[in-house]
């Protein structure tokens, strides 16, 4: 493994940091999340036109840049530093890989070029609150998380005219209120042939109702999507596709991207805290000169650097088609972000405890990501389960002993009579 970034990757990082630093400060972030779209549309257009960020992992044959998950993770790290609200994660890390894996050639040719140019945003709609389960991050996704034939999920039925119809709702759809395309996971087949399939729902479809929800983290907006006899298109050509397997593979890439994003946020929260403790004075000296403060920030620094190493390794391993490290990297990064955000609130003192302070943006991101994508202990437990770390191997069967020929025991010497 070569851990060094290439010149091209370094240029992506530098250009993106310059653009985000100039146009996405704390005040701009707060203003962007209050717009109807939930993000700065002009900034999103700049990210697409100047850097090709939405299509950075899309093959060149479909109008993308043709890079991989490592470059997508690197770009997400820079956006995470500023907590930039954008549909990048939902579009490029969740939906685009699913279309590449399961879509027909016609669907790829129609949708991927529009995604790569930033003209089409997309969202993955999973019933209930099971996004982490559907992506295989905290447990096996072969169960009935898509509804299982019961009320509360999303059901798909084939109408008499040959078109698919969807019924039900999804509660936590990232960027679902503004996405131009929805990929909906729905249960079909009844009890005779129960299975989960993915369907494409276009913006403006009859019977589609989308409502933006009040979420803990405003920089990652969520929506409730209601489907009332909505016409949909099956993603792919056959109805026997391995949807759970595709979702689990995409989930590992998504976990890697989220891990890098959390590392960027944690690193920036630490930087801002260090800047503040160098300026804030107590008892005639900067509070950053106190040994207790130094020790606390040193611990945060070590944790952030360890998380960065885990995220970079996961990005490399995912590009090498290894699917066992994304969840572990995400667990490590969420731990680091939660610690960095908590210390930022604490060390900013009284001002840090007000909701208006920017430190709470990082605290909310840490809490929201853990709620959405699984508690850290469940991420680690799932990774251990997939790696079979605690699986007890069956004891080998005993080898039957071979019969041996009997050997007569020597006859003990007999005493002789005295002469």
Coordinates of N, CA, C and O in Angstrom, one line a residue, residues 75-144:
X75 N -12.5 14.5 -1.3 CA -13.3 15.6 -1.5 C -14.3 15.8 -0.3 O -14.6 16.9 0.1
X76 N -14.8 14.7 0.1 CA -15.8 14.7 1.3 C -15.1 15.2 2.6 O -15.7 15.9 3.4
X77 N -13.8 14.9 2.7 CA -13.1 15.4 3.9 C -13.0 16.9 3.9 O -13.2 17.5 4.9
X78 N -12.7 17.5 2.7 CA -12.7 18.9 2.6 C -14.0 19.6 2.9 O -14.1 20.6 3.5
X79 N -15.1 19.0 2.3 CA -16.4 19.5 2.6 C -16.8 19.3 4.1 O -17.5 20.2 4.7
X80 N -16.3 18.2 4.7 CA -16.6 18.0 6.1 C -16.0 19.0 7.0 O -16.5 19.3 8.1
X81 N -14.8 19.6 6.6 CA -14.2 20.6 7.4 C -15.1 21.8 7.7 O -15.1 22.4 8.8
X82 N -15.8 22.2 6.7 CA -16.7 23.3 6.8 C -18.1 22.9 7.0 O -19.0 23.8 7.1
X83 N -18.4 21.6 7.1 CA -19.8 21.1 7.2 C -20.6 21.7 6.1 O -21.8 22.1 6.3
X84 N -20.1 21.7 4.9 CA -20.7 22.2 3.7 C -22.0 21.4 3.4 O -22.0 20.2 3.1
X85 N -23.2 22.1 3.5 CA -24.4 21.4 3.1 C -24.5 21.2 1.6 O -24.4 22.2 0.8
X86 N -24.6 19.9 1.2 CA -24.7 19.6 -0.3 C -25.3 18.3 -0.4 O -25.2 17.4 0.5
X87 N -25.8 18.0 -1.6 CA -26.3 16.6 -1.9 C -25.3 15.7 -2.4 O -25.6 14.6 -3.0
X88 N -24.0 15.9 -2.1 CA -22.9 15.1 -2.6 C -23.0 13.7 -2.1 O -22.9 12.7 -2.9
X89 N -23.2 13.5 -0.8 CA -23.2 12.2 -0.2 C -24.4 11.3 -0.8 O -24.2 10.2 -1.2
X90 N -25.6 11.9 -0.7 CA -26.7 11.1 -1.2 C -26.6 10.8 -2.6 O -27.0 9.7 -3.1
X91 N -26.1 11.7 -3.4 CA -26.1 11.6 -4.9 C -24.9 10.7 -5.3 O -25.1 9.7 -6.0
X92 N -23.7 11.1 -4.9 CA -22.5 10.4 -5.4 C -22.1 9.2 -4.7 O -21.4 8.3 -5.2
X93 N -22.4 9.1 -3.4 CA -21.9 8.0 -2.6 C -23.0 6.9 -2.4 O -22.7 5.7 -2.1
X94 N -24.3 7.2 -2.6 CA -25.3 6.2 -2.4 C -26.0 5.9 -3.7 O -26.1 4.7 -4.1
X95 N -26.5 6.8 -4.5 CA -27.3 6.5 -5.6 C -26.5 6.2 -6.9 O -26.8 5.2 -7.5
X96 N -25.5 7.0 -7.2 CA -24.7 6.7 -8.4 C -24.1 5.3 -8.4 O -24.1 4.6 -9.4
X97 N -23.5 4.8 -7.3 CA -22.9 3.5 -7.3 C -24.0 2.4 -7.5 O -23.8 1.4 -8.1
X98 N -25.2 2.6 -7.0 CA -26.3 1.7 -7.2 C -26.7 1.6 -8.6 O -27.0 0.5 -9.2
X99 N -26.8 2.8 -9.3 CA -27.1 2.8 -10.7 C -26.1 2.1 -11.5 O -26.3 1.3 -12.5
X100 N -24.8 2.3 -11.2 CA -23.7 1.6 -11.9 C -23.8 0.1 -11.7 O -23.5 -0.7 -12.6
X101 N -24.1 -0.4 -10.5 CA -24.1 -1.8 -10.2 C -25.4 -2.5 -10.8 O -25.3 -3.6 -11.3
X102 N -26.5 -1.9 -10.6 CA -27.8 -2.6 -10.9 C -28.5 -2.1 -12.2 O -29.3 -2.8 -12.7
X103 N -28.2 -0.9 -12.6 CA -29.0 -0.3 -13.7 C -28.7 -0.9 -15.1 O -27.6 -1.5 -15.3
X104 N -29.7 -0.8 -16.0 CA -29.5 -1.3 -17.3 C -28.6 -0.3 -18.0 O -28.3 0.8 -17.5
X105 N -28.1 -0.6 -19.2 CA -27.2 0.3 -20.0 C -28.0 1.5 -20.3 O -27.4 2.6 -20.3
X106 N -29.3 1.4 -20.6 CA -30.1 2.6 -21.0 C -30.2 3.5 -19.7 O -30.1 4.7 -19.9
X107 N -30.4 2.9 -18.6 CA -30.6 3.7 -17.4 C -29.2 4.4 -17.0 O -29.2 5.6 -16.6
X108 N -28.1 3.7 -17.2 CA -26.8 4.3 -16.9 C -26.6 5.5 -17.9 O -26.1 6.6 -17.5
X109 N -26.8 5.3 -19.1 CA -26.6 6.3 -20.1 C -27.4 7.5 -20.0 O -27.0 8.6 -20.3
X110 N -28.6 7.3 -19.4 CA -29.5 8.5 -19.2 C -29.2 9.2 -17.9 O -29.2 10.5 -17.9
X111 N -28.9 8.5 -16.8 CA -28.9 9.2 -15.5 C -27.5 9.6 -15.1 O -27.3 10.6 -14.5
X112 N -26.5 8.7 -15.3 CA -25.1 9.0 -14.8 C -24.5 10.3 -15.4 O -23.9 11.1 -14.7
X113 N -24.6 10.6 -16.7 CA -24.1 11.9 -17.2 C -24.7 13.1 -16.5 O -24.1 14.1 -16.3
X114 N -26.0 13.0 -16.3 CA -26.7 14.1 -15.6 C -26.2 14.3 -14.1 O -26.1 15.4 -13.6
X115 N -26.0 13.1 -13.5 CA -25.5 13.2 -12.1 C -24.0 13.8 -12.1 O -23.7 14.6 -11.3
X116 N -23.2 13.3 -13.1 CA -21.8 13.8 -13.2 C -21.7 15.3 -13.4 O -20.8 15.9 -12.8
X117 N -22.6 15.9 -14.1 CA -22.6 17.3 -14.3 C -23.2 18.1 -13.2 O -23.2 19.4 -13.3
X118 N -23.8 17.5 -12.3 CA -24.5 18.2 -11.2 C -25.9 18.6 -11.5 O -26.6 19.2 -10.7
X119 N -26.4 18.3 -12.7 CA -27.7 18.7 -13.1 C -28.8 17.9 -12.5 O -30.0 18.3 -12.5
X120 N -28.5 16.7 -12.0 CA -29.4 15.8 -11.4 C -28.9 15.4 -10.0 O -27.8 14.8 -9.9
X121 N -29.7 15.7 -9.0 CA -29.4 15.2 -7.6 C -30.3 14.0 -7.3 O -31.4 13.9 -7.9
X122 N -29.9 13.1 -6.5 CA -30.6 11.9 -6.2 C -30.6 11.6 -4.7 O -29.7 12.1 -4.0
X123 N -31.5 10.7 -4.3 CA -31.6 10.3 -2.9 C -32.0 8.9 -2.9 O -32.8 8.4 -3.7
X124 N -31.6 8.2 -1.8 CA -32.0 6.8 -1.5 C -33.0 6.8 -0.5 O -32.8 7.3 0.6
X125 N -34.2 6.2 -0.8 CA -35.4 6.2 0.1 C -35.5 4.8 0.7 O -35.8 3.8 -0.1
X126 N -35.3 4.6 2.0 CA -35.4 3.3 2.7 C -36.5 3.4 3.7 O -36.5 4.4 4.4
X127 N -37.4 2.5 3.8 CA -38.5 2.6 4.7 C -38.0 2.7 6.1 O -37.0 2.1 6.5
X128 N -38.9 3.4 6.9 CA -38.6 3.5 8.4 C -37.3 4.2 8.7 O -36.9 5.2 8.0
X129 N -36.6 3.7 9.7 CA -35.4 4.3 10.1 C -34.2 3.4 10.0 O -33.3 3.4 10.7
X130 N -34.3 2.5 8.9 CA -33.3 1.5 8.8 C -32.3 1.7 7.7 O -31.8 0.7 7.1
X131 N -31.8 2.9 7.5 CA -30.8 3.2 6.5 C -29.5 2.4 6.9 O -28.9 1.9 6.0
X132 N -29.1 2.5 8.1 CA -27.9 1.8 8.5 C -28.0 0.3 8.3 O -27.0 -0.4 7.9
X133 N -29.2 -0.3 8.6 CA -29.4 -1.7 8.4 C -29.4 -2.1 6.9 O -28.8 -3.1 6.4
X134 N -30.1 -1.2 6.1 CA -30.2 -1.5 4.7 C -28.8 -1.5 4.0 O -28.6 -2.2 3.0
X135 N -27.9 -0.6 4.5 CA -26.6 -0.6 3.9 C -25.6 -1.6 4.5 O -24.4 -1.7 4.2
X136 N -26.1 -2.4 5.4 CA -25.3 -3.5 6.0 C -24.3 -3.0 6.9 O -23.3 -3.7 7.2
X137 N -24.5 -1.9 7.6 CA -23.4 -1.3 8.4 C -23.5 -1.9 9.9 O -22.5 -2.0 10.5
X138 N -24.7 -2.1 10.3 CA -24.9 -2.6 11.7 C -25.5 -3.9 11.9 O -25.8 -4.4 13.0
X139 N -25.8 -4.6 10.8 CA -26.4 -5.9 10.8 C -26.6 -6.5 9.4 O -26.4 -5.8 8.4
X140 N -27.1 -7.7 9.4 CA -27.4 -8.4 8.2 C -28.6 -7.7 7.5 O -29.6 -7.5 8.2
X141 N -28.5 -7.3 6.2 CA -29.6 -6.7 5.6 C -30.5 -7.6 4.7 O -31.2 -7.2 3.8
X142 N -30.5 -8.9 5.1 CA -31.2 -9.8 4.3 C -32.6 -10.0 4.9 O -33.4 -10.8 4.4
X143 N -33.0 -9.3 6.0 CA -34.2 -9.4 6.6 C -35.3 -8.6 6.0 O -35.3 -8.3 4.8
X144 N -36.4 -8.3 6.8 CA -37.5 -7.6 6.2 C -37.5 -6.1 6.5 O -38.5 -5.5 6.8

